[in-house]
DNA sequence: TATTGTTATACTCTATAACTATA
DNA sequence: TATAGTTATAGAGTATAACAATA
């Protein structure tokens, strides 16, 4: 792949992600809360400390975010049974619903956008999906 | 493309973009300032109002951000010659350097990640780049 | 004594409302 | 009178430092 194509790929991924992030309503959750919900969906119950590392914020900041979200019923806090210091955070049914709404909205937009492509082009993107996944994990 | 593949593509794009955004140092610009620089690079001189729409913040908020960035010499403010009310914001050489640094860091990481793929796989991604670009614009 | 989380405090970014300057 | 931007003020989100509880 030429360097130019590499840049084009990188930039288009960034811009497409931004475009998808914009598929939200005014009443939706703040970005950082939404991001926490997605982590919980992906990783399951997790401590405040790990959550703060994952989201690249300090533990006090994450603590505050988690408290706000617990007040809204989006997640639960519970002491870890094996270590009284740790707090395990888990998503609630309401949290799942909130995250699901955004996900559906993004998926709906994306589906429509994909229909503008040809069958062959969609096939190319299908091949690419698994590769992008691998890159994200590296 | 099956619905499942559609989801996989959407999620992998989001996650790869996040992974790339993380390629920054502590001393780097705040996200919203960086985002403004990227808009200026892409769109050239632009008014405060359009900039605030593009970044989805209110005009007073963007005004503040622009002032801070002007103080750091990252951009220039100038009245529009044809309309004394409008302010045209343009990136400076220092702004270009700051944006370029992040871009280089992301490009370097991405280059390394791509080397883990086969030649054929990189070819697939090359094809996909232009399609992702088109989706981002839709 | 080290680790996990919390409280106290301050700074930054954001928003709404009210204001100024220009059209 | 309408529009582009600014100032005033307040509400979130974040950070650092100091503290409490548990290991």
Short mmCIF file of C-alpha atoms (C1' of nucleotides) in Angstrom, two decimals:
data_model
loop_
_atom_site.label_atom_id
_atom_site.label_comp_id
_atom_site.label_asym_id
_atom_site.label_seq_id
_atom_site.Cartn_x
_atom_site.Cartn_y
_atom_site.Cartn_z
CA UNK A 1 0.00 0.00 0.00
CA UNK A 2 1.44 3.39 -0.96
CA UNK A 3 1.99 5.94 1.77
CA UNK A 4 -0.70 8.07 0.22
CA UNK A 5 -3.26 5.30 0.39
CA UNK A 6 -2.26 4.67 3.97
CA UNK A 7 -3.03 8.29 4.83
CA UNK A 8 -6.28 8.16 2.95
CA UNK A 9 -7.34 5.05 4.83
CA UNK A 10 -6.40 6.52 8.20
CA UNK A 11 -8.16 9.81 7.56
CA UNK A 12 -11.30 8.22 6.15
CA UNK A 13 -11.59 5.95 9.18
CA UNK A 14 -11.31 8.97 11.49
CA UNK A 15 -13.84 10.96 9.53
CA UNK A 16 -16.33 8.13 9.19
CA UNK A 17 -16.14 7.51 12.93
CA UNK A 18 -16.81 11.16 13.56
CA UNK A 19 -19.73 11.11 11.18
CA UNK A 20 -21.20 8.17 13.06
CA UNK A 21 -20.68 9.80 16.45
CA UNK A 22 -22.79 12.69 15.22
CA UNK A 23 -25.82 10.40 14.86
CA UNK A 24 -27.28 11.34 18.20
CA UNK A 25 -30.08 13.45 19.65
CA UNK A 26 -29.81 16.35 22.03
CA UNK A 27 -31.35 14.32 24.84
CA UNK A 28 -28.73 11.57 24.52
CA UNK A 29 -26.11 10.82 27.13
CA UNK A 30 -22.86 12.82 27.26
CA UNK A 31 -20.06 11.24 25.26
CA UNK A 32 -18.03 10.08 28.23
CA UNK A 33 -21.04 8.37 29.81
CA UNK A 34 -21.91 6.67 26.54
CA UNK A 35 -18.32 5.53 26.23
CA UNK A 36 -18.46 3.98 29.70
CA UNK A 37 -21.62 2.09 28.78
CA UNK A 38 -19.94 0.68 25.68
CA UNK A 39 -16.98 -0.47 27.76
CA UNK A 40 -19.32 -2.19 30.20
CA UNK A 41 -21.16 -3.90 27.36
CA UNK A 42 -17.89 -5.12 25.90
CA UNK A 43 -15.95 -6.02 29.01
CA UNK A 44 -18.61 -6.76 31.60
CA UNK A 45 -18.22 -5.84 35.32
CA UNK A 46 -15.06 -3.81 35.86
CA UNK A 47 -13.44 -1.80 38.66
CA UNK A 48 -13.33 1.99 38.83
CA UNK A 49 -9.56 1.92 38.44
CA UNK A 50 -9.56 -0.18 35.28
CA UNK A 51 -12.42 1.85 33.89
CA UNK A 52 -10.50 5.08 34.47
CA UNK A 53 -7.44 3.64 32.71
CA UNK A 54 -9.53 2.47 29.80
CA UNK A 55 -11.16 5.89 29.39
CA UNK A 56 -7.90 7.75 30.06
CA UNK A 57 -9.26 9.83 32.93
CA UNK A 58 -8.18 9.94 36.58
CA UNK A 59 -9.85 7.73 39.18
CA UNK A 60 -11.56 10.68 40.95
CA UNK A 61 -13.01 11.79 37.66
CA UNK A 62 -14.27 8.32 36.81
CA UNK A 63 -15.64 7.99 40.31
CA UNK A 64 -17.71 11.10 39.74
CA UNK A 65 -18.94 9.91 36.36
CA UNK A 66 -19.89 6.51 37.77
CA UNK A 67 -21.80 8.14 40.63
CA UNK A 68 -23.78 10.31 38.24
CA UNK A 69 -24.59 7.32 36.07
CA UNK A 70 -25.58 5.22 39.10
CA UNK A 71 -27.98 7.99 40.13
CA UNK A 72 -29.60 7.77 36.72
CA UNK A 73 -29.83 4.01 37.09
CA UNK A 74 -27.54 3.33 34.13
CA UNK A 75 -25.16 1.16 36.13
CA UNK A 76 -24.70 -0.53 39.50
CA UNK A 77 -21.86 -0.26 41.98
CA UNK A 78 -20.94 -3.23 44.20
CA UNK A 79 -17.97 -4.10 46.40
CA UNK A 80 -15.84 -6.93 45.07
CA UNK A 81 -16.48 -10.02 47.17
CA UNK A 82 -12.78 -10.94 47.33
CA UNK A 83 -11.36 -7.43 47.93
CA UNK A 84 -13.31 -4.88 49.94
CA UNK A 85 -11.37 -2.00 48.43
CA UNK A 86 -12.44 -2.60 44.88
CA UNK A 87 -15.77 -1.46 43.46
CA UNK A 88 -17.25 -3.43 40.61
CA UNK A 89 -19.31 -1.47 38.15
CA UNK A 90 -21.91 -3.23 36.03
CA UNK A 91 -24.43 -2.05 33.46
CA UNK A 92 -28.16 -2.16 34.24
CA UNK A 93 -31.09 -2.89 31.97
CA UNK A 94 -31.69 0.87 31.66
CA UNK A 95 -28.04 1.32 30.70
CA UNK A 96 -28.38 -1.37 28.06
CA UNK A 97 -31.43 0.38 26.65
CA UNK A 98 -29.67 3.75 26.54
CA UNK A 99 -26.62 2.32 24.77
CA UNK A 100 -28.83 0.29 22.45
CA UNK A 101 -30.70 3.38 21.30
CA UNK A 102 -27.56 5.12 20.12
CA UNK A 103 -26.32 1.96 18.53
CA UNK A 104 -29.56 1.52 16.62
CA UNK A 105 -29.43 5.11 15.45
CA UNK A 106 -25.88 4.73 14.18
CA UNK A 107 -26.65 1.39 12.57
CA UNK A 108 -29.67 2.86 10.82
CA UNK A 109 -27.68 5.74 9.40
CA UNK A 110 -24.87 3.42 8.34
CA UNK A 111 -27.26 1.02 6.64
CA UNK A 112 -28.71 3.83 4.58
CA UNK A 113 -25.26 5.11 3.64
CA UNK A 114 -24.20 1.62 2.54
CA UNK A 115 -27.14 1.37 0.17
CA UNK A 116 -25.54 4.08 -1.94
CA UNK A 117 -22.77 1.62 -2.80
CA UNK A 118 -22.83 -1.14 -5.37
CA UNK A 119 -23.00 -4.81 -4.46
CA UNK A 120 -19.33 -5.25 -5.38
CA UNK A 121 -18.33 -2.29 -3.27
CA UNK A 122 -20.19 -3.63 -0.27
CA UNK A 123 -18.34 -6.88 -0.81
CA UNK A 124 -15.00 -5.05 -0.65
CA UNK A 125 -16.03 -3.43 2.61
CA UNK A 126 -17.10 -6.77 4.02
CA UNK A 127 -13.59 -8.09 3.43
CA UNK A 128 -12.14 -4.97 5.00
CA UNK A 129 -14.22 -5.21 8.18
CA UNK A 130 -12.26 -8.09 9.68
CA UNK A 131 -8.96 -6.41 8.82
CA UNK A 132 -9.97 -3.13 10.46
CA UNK A 133 -10.98 -5.11 13.50
CA UNK A 134 -7.52 -6.67 13.67
CA UNK A 135 -5.86 -3.27 13.33
CA UNK A 136 -7.97 -1.85 16.16
CA UNK A 137 -6.73 -4.62 18.43
CA UNK A 138 -3.04 -4.12 17.64
CA UNK B 1 -23.42 -7.42 2.97
CA UNK B 2 -25.16 -9.25 5.82
CA UNK B 3 -26.45 -7.20 8.74
CA UNK B 4 -23.85 -8.84 10.93
CA UNK B 5 -21.02 -7.75 8.68
CA UNK B 6 -22.48 -4.27 8.62
CA UNK B 7 -22.32 -4.12 12.42
CA UNK B 8 -18.83 -5.51 12.42
CA UNK B 9 -17.69 -2.87 9.95
CA UNK B 10 -19.32 -0.04 11.89
CA UNK B 11 -17.89 -1.16 15.22
CA UNK B 12 -14.42 -1.79 13.89
CA UNK B 13 -14.31 1.67 12.32
CA UNK B 14 -15.32 3.23 15.65
CA UNK B 15 -12.78 1.22 17.59
CA UNK B 16 -9.94 1.81 15.16
CA UNK B 17 -10.63 5.55 15.24
CA UNK B 18 -10.54 5.47 19.02
CA UNK B 19 -7.30 3.53 18.96
CA UNK B 20 -5.78 6.17 16.69
CA UNK B 21 -7.02 9.06 18.81
CA UNK B 22 -5.13 7.53 21.72
CA UNK B 23 -1.81 8.03 19.90
CA UNK B 24 -1.05 11.29 21.64
CA UNK B 25 1.20 12.64 24.38
CA UNK B 26 0.19 14.34 27.60
CA UNK B 27 1.58 17.66 26.37
CA UNK B 28 -0.57 17.60 23.24
CA UNK B 29 -3.44 19.97 22.56
CA UNK B 30 -6.88 19.30 24.05
CA UNK B 31 -9.15 17.31 21.76
CA UNK B 32 -11.45 20.16 20.85
CA UNK B 33 -8.54 22.42 19.89
CA UNK B 34 -6.98 19.68 17.80
CA UNK B 35 -10.30 19.12 16.11
CA UNK B 36 -10.51 22.82 15.23
CA UNK B 37 -7.04 22.70 13.68
CA UNK B 38 -8.03 19.73 11.54
CA UNK B 39 -11.12 21.61 10.33
CA UNK B 40 -8.98 24.63 9.44
CA UNK B 41 -6.54 22.43 7.54
CA UNK B 42 -9.35 20.83 5.60
CA UNK B 43 -11.63 23.80 4.99
CA UNK B 44 -9.31 26.79 5.11
CA UNK B 45 -10.38 30.16 6.60
CA UNK B 46 -13.82 29.87 8.19
CA UNK B 47 -16.10 32.02 10.37
CA UNK B 48 -16.68 31.45 14.09
CA UNK B 49 -20.31 30.59 13.41
CA UNK B 50 -19.57 27.90 10.82
CA UNK B 51 -16.80 26.54 12.97
CA UNK B 52 -19.17 26.23 15.93
CA UNK B 53 -21.72 24.40 13.76
CA UNK B 54 -19.08 22.06 12.43
CA UNK B 55 -17.85 21.20 15.92
CA UNK B 56 -21.38 21.10 17.35
CA UNK B 57 -20.75 23.64 20.09
CA UNK B 58 -22.38 27.02 20.68
CA UNK B 59 -20.86 30.22 19.24
CA UNK B 60 -19.81 31.57 22.67
CA UNK B 61 -18.03 28.31 23.39
CA UNK B 62 -16.22 28.35 20.05
CA UNK B 63 -15.37 31.99 20.55
CA UNK B 64 -13.62 31.11 23.78
CA UNK B 65 -11.77 28.20 22.22
CA UNK B 66 -10.65 30.35 19.29
CA UNK B 67 -9.41 33.07 21.66
CA UNK B 68 -7.37 30.60 23.65
CA UNK B 69 -5.86 29.15 20.49
CA UNK B 70 -5.10 32.64 19.13
CA UNK B 71 -3.25 33.41 22.35
CA UNK B 72 -1.13 30.32 21.80
CA UNK B 73 -0.48 31.45 18.23
CA UNK B 74 -2.20 28.42 16.72
CA UNK B 75 -4.57 30.48 14.60
CA UNK B 76 -5.34 34.03 13.47
CA UNK B 77 -8.55 36.02 13.72
CA UNK B 78 -9.41 38.63 11.08
CA UNK B 79 -12.56 40.56 10.17
CA UNK B 80 -14.09 39.56 6.85
CA UNK B 81 -13.40 42.28 4.31
CA UNK B 82 -16.95 42.17 2.92
CA UNK B 83 -18.84 41.91 6.23
CA UNK B 84 -17.55 43.61 9.35
CA UNK B 85 -19.55 41.34 11.62
CA UNK B 86 -17.91 38.12 10.55
CA UNK B 87 -14.59 36.92 11.91
CA UNK B 88 -12.47 34.71 9.71
CA UNK B 89 -10.29 32.21 11.51
CA UNK B 90 -7.20 30.82 9.82
CA UNK B 91 -4.48 28.40 10.91
CA UNK B 92 -0.93 29.66 11.48
CA UNK B 93 2.37 27.97 10.80
CA UNK B 94 2.55 27.05 14.50
CA UNK B 95 -0.93 25.55 14.23
CA UNK B 96 0.13 23.54 11.20
CA UNK B 97 3.13 22.23 13.11
CA UNK B 98 1.01 21.24 16.11
CA UNK B 99 -1.53 19.41 13.96
CA UNK B 100 1.24 17.84 11.92
CA UNK B 101 2.86 16.35 14.99
CA UNK B 102 -0.25 14.45 16.00
CA UNK B 103 -0.83 13.40 12.44
CA UNK B 104 2.70 12.04 12.17
CA UNK B 105 2.30 10.15 15.42
CA UNK B 106 -0.94 8.56 14.26
CA UNK B 107 0.50 7.81 10.84
CA UNK B 108 3.55 6.17 12.41
CA UNK B 109 1.45 3.93 14.60
CA UNK B 110 -0.85 3.03 11.73
CA UNK B 111 2.06 2.22 9.46
CA UNK B 112 3.43 -0.21 12.00
CA UNK B 113 0.04 -1.82 12.52
CA UNK B 114 -0.40 -2.27 8.77
CA UNK B 115 2.88 -4.13 8.52
CA UNK B 116 1.31 -6.97 10.47
CA UNK B 117 -0.97 -7.61 7.50
CA UNK B 118 -0.14 -9.51 4.30
CA UNK B 119 0.34 -7.78 0.98
CA UNK B 120 -3.06 -9.04 -0.21
CA UNK B 121 -4.75 -7.78 2.94
CA UNK B 122 -3.22 -4.34 2.51
CA UNK B 123 -4.53 -4.38 -1.03
CA UNK B 124 -8.05 -5.04 0.24
CA UNK B 125 -7.78 -2.13 2.60
CA UNK B 126 -6.50 0.10 -0.17
CA UNK B 127 -9.68 -0.62 -2.12
CA UNK B 128 -11.76 0.04 0.97
CA UNK B 129 -10.19 3.44 1.70
CA UNK B 130 -11.98 5.25 -1.09
CA UNK B 131 -15.30 3.65 -0.13
CA UNK B 132 -14.96 4.65 3.51
CA UNK B 133 -14.20 8.15 2.33
CA UNK B 134 -17.40 8.21 0.34
CA UNK B 135 -19.41 6.94 3.30
CA UNK B 136 -17.95 9.63 5.55
CA UNK B 137 -19.17 12.28 3.13
CA UNK B 138 -22.72 10.95 2.90
"C1'" DT C 1 3.17 -0.13 53.90
"C1'" DA C 2 0.79 -0.39 49.40
"C1'" DT C 3 -3.47 -0.22 46.95
"C1'" DT C 4 -8.32 1.21 45.88
"C1'" DG C 5 -11.37 4.39 46.07
"C1'" DT C 6 -13.19 8.94 47.89
"C1'" DT C 7 -13.42 13.90 49.32
"C1'" DA C 8 -11.86 18.75 48.74
"C1'" DT C 9 -10.71 22.18 45.67
"C1'" DA C 10 -9.66 24.52 41.44
"C1'" DC C 11 -9.44 24.91 36.39
"C1'" DT C 12 -11.36 24.16 31.69
"C1'" DC C 13 -15.05 23.65 28.47
"C1'" DT C 14 -19.67 24.09 27.78
"C1'" DA C 15 -24.31 26.33 27.75
"C1'" DT C 16 -27.96 30.16 28.09
"C1'" DA C 17 -29.08 34.94 28.32
"C1'" DA C 18 -28.05 39.53 27.53
"C1'" DC C 19 -25.34 42.79 24.99
"C1'" DT C 20 -22.60 45.24 20.99
"C1'" DA C 21 -21.54 46.12 16.31
"C1'" DT C 22 -22.63 45.70 11.62
"C1'" DA C 23 -25.88 44.82 7.74
"C1'" DT D 1 -34.96 44.49 12.36
"C1'" DA D 2 -31.83 40.62 11.68
"C1'" DT D 3 -27.29 38.62 12.03
"C1'" DA D 4 -22.35 37.66 13.81
"C1'" DG D 5 -19.93 37.79 17.49
"C1'" DT D 6 -18.97 38.85 22.45
"C1'" DT D 7 -19.48 39.24 27.57
"C1'" DA D 8 -21.51 37.52 31.95
"C1'" DT D 9 -22.59 33.78 34.59
"C1'" DA D 10 -23.44 29.13 35.87
"C1'" DG D 11 -23.20 24.04 35.31
"C1'" DA D 12 -20.56 19.85 33.95
"C1'" DG D 13 -16.21 17.27 33.63
"C1'" DT D 14 -11.54 17.00 34.63
"C1'" DA D 15 -7.21 17.22 37.46
"C1'" DT D 16 -4.16 17.22 41.71
"C1'" DA D 17 -3.66 16.66 46.57
"C1'" DA D 18 -5.10 14.86 50.76
"C1'" DC D 19 -7.76 11.33 53.11
"C1'" DA D 20 -10.13 6.68 54.45
"C1'" DA D 21 -10.61 1.88 54.16
"C1'" DT D 22 -8.82 -2.51 53.09
"C1'" DA D 23 -5.02 -5.75 51.93
#
